[in-house]
PDB file of C-alpha atoms in Angstrom:
ATOM      1  CA  MET A   8      19.598 -15.794  40.887  1.00  0.00           C
ATOM      2  CA  ALA A   9      16.918 -14.140  43.291  1.00  0.00           C
ATOM      3  CA  GLY A  10      14.055 -15.341  40.413  1.00  0.00           C
ATOM      4  CA  ALA A  11      14.640 -19.061  41.649  1.00  0.00           C
ATOM      5  CA  LEU A  12      15.473 -17.471  45.605  1.00  0.00           C
ATOM      6  CA  GLU A  13      11.898 -16.298  44.799  1.00  0.00           C
ATOM      7  CA  LYS A  14      10.289 -19.313  43.744  1.00  0.00           C
ATOM      8  CA  SER A  15      12.008 -21.463  46.510  1.00  0.00           C
ATOM      9  CA  ASN A  16      10.250 -19.334  49.441  1.00  0.00           C
ATOM     10  CA  HIS A  17       6.456 -19.920  47.039  1.00  0.00           C
ATOM     11  CA  CYS A  18       7.289 -23.651  47.172  1.00  0.00           C
ATOM     12  CA  LEU A  19       7.810 -23.506  50.344  1.00  0.00           C
ATOM     13  CA  LEU A  20       5.142 -21.100  51.279  1.00  0.00           C
ATOM     14  CA  LEU A  21       3.022 -23.403  49.047  1.00  0.00           C
ATOM     15  CA  ALA A  22       3.867 -26.958  51.489  1.00  0.00           C
ATOM     16  CA  ALA A  23       3.257 -25.531  54.315  1.00  0.00           C
ATOM     17  CA  ARG A  24       0.019 -24.489  53.449  1.00  0.00           C
ATOM     18  CA  ASN A  25      -0.841 -27.901  52.495  1.00  0.00           C
ATOM     19  CA  THR A  26       0.276 -29.202  55.963  1.00  0.00           C
ATOM     20  CA  MET A  27      -2.401 -26.845  58.814  1.00  0.00           C
ATOM     21  CA  LYS A  28      -2.737 -27.721  61.668  1.00  0.00           C
ATOM     22  CA  ALA A  29      -4.828 -26.523  64.886  1.00  0.00           C
ATOM     23  CA  TYR A  30      -4.873 -27.791  68.463  1.00  0.00           C
ATOM     24  CA  ILE A  31      -8.378 -26.183  69.963  1.00  0.00           C
ATOM     25  CA  SER A  32      -8.419 -26.182  73.650  1.00  0.00           C
ATOM     26  CA  VAL A  33     -12.452 -26.081  74.986  1.00  0.00           C
ATOM     27  CA  ASP A  34     -13.994 -24.858  77.897  1.00  0.00           C
ATOM     28  CA  ILE A  35     -17.278 -24.850  78.121  1.00  0.00           C
ATOM     29  CA  GLU A  36     -17.687 -21.650  80.610  1.00  0.00           C
ATOM     30  CA  GLY A  37     -16.963 -19.718  77.700  1.00  0.00           C
ATOM     31  CA  MET A  38     -19.212 -20.959  75.605  1.00  0.00           C
ATOM     32  CA  PRO A  39     -21.955 -18.606  74.431  1.00  0.00           C
ATOM     33  CA  GLY A  40     -25.358 -19.610  76.868  1.00  0.00           C
ATOM     34  CA  ILE A  41     -22.985 -20.528  80.023  1.00  0.00           C
ATOM     35  CA  ALA A  42     -23.905 -18.041  82.411  1.00  0.00           C
ATOM     36  CA  SER A  43     -24.087 -20.288  86.000  1.00  0.00           C
ATOM     37  CA  ARG A  44     -22.531 -22.748  87.413  1.00  0.00           C
ATOM     38  CA  TYR A  45     -25.847 -24.940  87.059  1.00  0.00           C
ATOM     39  CA  HIS A  46     -24.027 -25.458  83.327  1.00  0.00           C
ATOM     40  CA  LEU A  47     -20.902 -27.078  84.751  1.00  0.00           C
ATOM     41  CA  SER A  48     -22.114 -29.727  87.014  1.00  0.00           C
ATOM     42  CA  ALA A  49     -23.052 -32.838  85.301  1.00  0.00           C
ATOM     43  CA  ASP A  50     -25.768 -33.205  87.875  1.00  0.00           C
ATOM     44  CA  SER A  51     -27.447 -30.116  87.155  1.00  0.00           C
ATOM     45  CA  PRO A  52     -30.418 -30.598  83.898  1.00  0.00           C
ATOM     46  CA  LEU A  53     -28.613 -27.510  83.060  1.00  0.00           C
ATOM     47  CA  PHE A  54     -25.449 -30.001  82.069  1.00  0.00           C
ATOM     48  CA  GLU A  55     -26.734 -31.416  79.197  1.00  0.00           C
ATOM     49  CA  LYS A  56     -27.428 -28.104  77.746  1.00  0.00           C
ATOM     50  CA  ALA A  57     -24.176 -27.088  78.055  1.00  0.00           C
ATOM     51  CA  ARG A  58     -22.557 -29.805  76.407  1.00  0.00           C
ATOM     52  CA  ARG A  59     -24.589 -29.093  74.138  1.00  0.00           C
ATOM     53  CA  VAL A  60     -23.538 -25.891  72.908  1.00  0.00           C
ATOM     54  CA  THR A  61     -20.278 -26.235  73.535  1.00  0.00           C
ATOM     55  CA  THR A  62     -20.483 -29.714  71.403  1.00  0.00           C
ATOM     56  CA  GLU A  63     -22.012 -27.866  67.773  1.00  0.00           C
ATOM     57  CA  MET A  64     -19.795 -24.879  68.793  1.00  0.00           C
ATOM     58  CA  ILE A  65     -16.820 -26.972  68.750  1.00  0.00           C
ATOM     59  CA  ILE A  66     -18.715 -29.101  65.452  1.00  0.00           C
ATOM     60  CA  VAL A  67     -19.010 -25.400  63.498  1.00  0.00           C
ATOM     61  CA  LEU A  68     -15.156 -24.340  64.530  1.00  0.00           C
ATOM     62  CA  VAL A  69     -13.882 -27.499  63.245  1.00  0.00           C
ATOM     63  CA  GLU A  70     -16.202 -27.840  60.302  1.00  0.00           C
ATOM     64  CA  GLU A  71     -14.833 -24.005  58.802  1.00  0.00           C
ATOM     65  CA  LEU A  72     -11.034 -25.316  59.511  1.00  0.00           C
ATOM     66  CA  PHE A  73     -11.453 -28.188  57.145  1.00  0.00           C
ATOM     67  CA  SER A  74     -12.422 -25.929  54.043  1.00  0.00           C
ATOM     68  CA  GLN A  75      -9.980 -24.079  55.034  1.00  0.00           C
ATOM     69  CA  SER A  76      -7.630 -26.675  54.420  1.00  0.00           C
ATOM     70  CA  PHE A  77      -6.642 -27.627  57.763  1.00  0.00           C
ATOM     71  CA  GLU A  78      -5.721 -30.886  57.593  1.00  0.00           C
ATOM     72  CA  GLU A  79      -5.028 -31.953  61.300  1.00  0.00           C
ATOM     73  CA  VAL A  80      -7.473 -30.728  64.016  1.00  0.00           C
ATOM     74  CA  LEU A  81      -6.931 -31.792  68.292  1.00  0.00           C
ATOM     75  CA  ILE A  82      -9.529 -30.733  70.430  1.00  0.00           C
ATOM     76  CA  THR A  83      -8.892 -31.172  73.665  1.00  0.00           C
ATOM     77  CA  ASP A  84     -10.545 -29.848  77.931  1.00  0.00           C
ATOM     78  CA  SER A  85      -8.090 -30.056  80.541  1.00  0.00           C
ATOM     79  CA  HIS A  86     -10.528 -29.447  83.665  1.00  0.00           C
ATOM     80  CA  SER A  87     -11.217 -31.413  86.068  1.00  0.00           C
ATOM     81  CA  GLU A  88     -11.296 -35.121  85.726  1.00  0.00           C
ATOM     82  CA  THR A  89     -10.583 -34.624  81.626  1.00  0.00           C
ATOM     83  CA  ALA A  90      -7.301 -33.382  83.352  1.00  0.00           C
ATOM     84  CA  LYS A  91      -5.598 -37.210  84.099  1.00  0.00           C
ATOM     85  CA  THR A  92      -6.289 -38.768  81.093  1.00  0.00           C
TER      86      THR A  92
END
């Protein structure tokens, strides 16, 4: 009986691995190289750099998660205007 239970638990573990999901909350202020409020203002020339860095970091993270068998990845940024959507 104990062997069947272990086998059953093992099967449950495998099923859980096959449905891994990730929820990621992104904060542009925490990205590498984003060190000034000028990176955060849409009318600043540095804003595009901040967007590019953030996008590149997210792409790397998502690719790694999918390579580790994650099936779903949800990414959100809840700052200012995006908090309303």
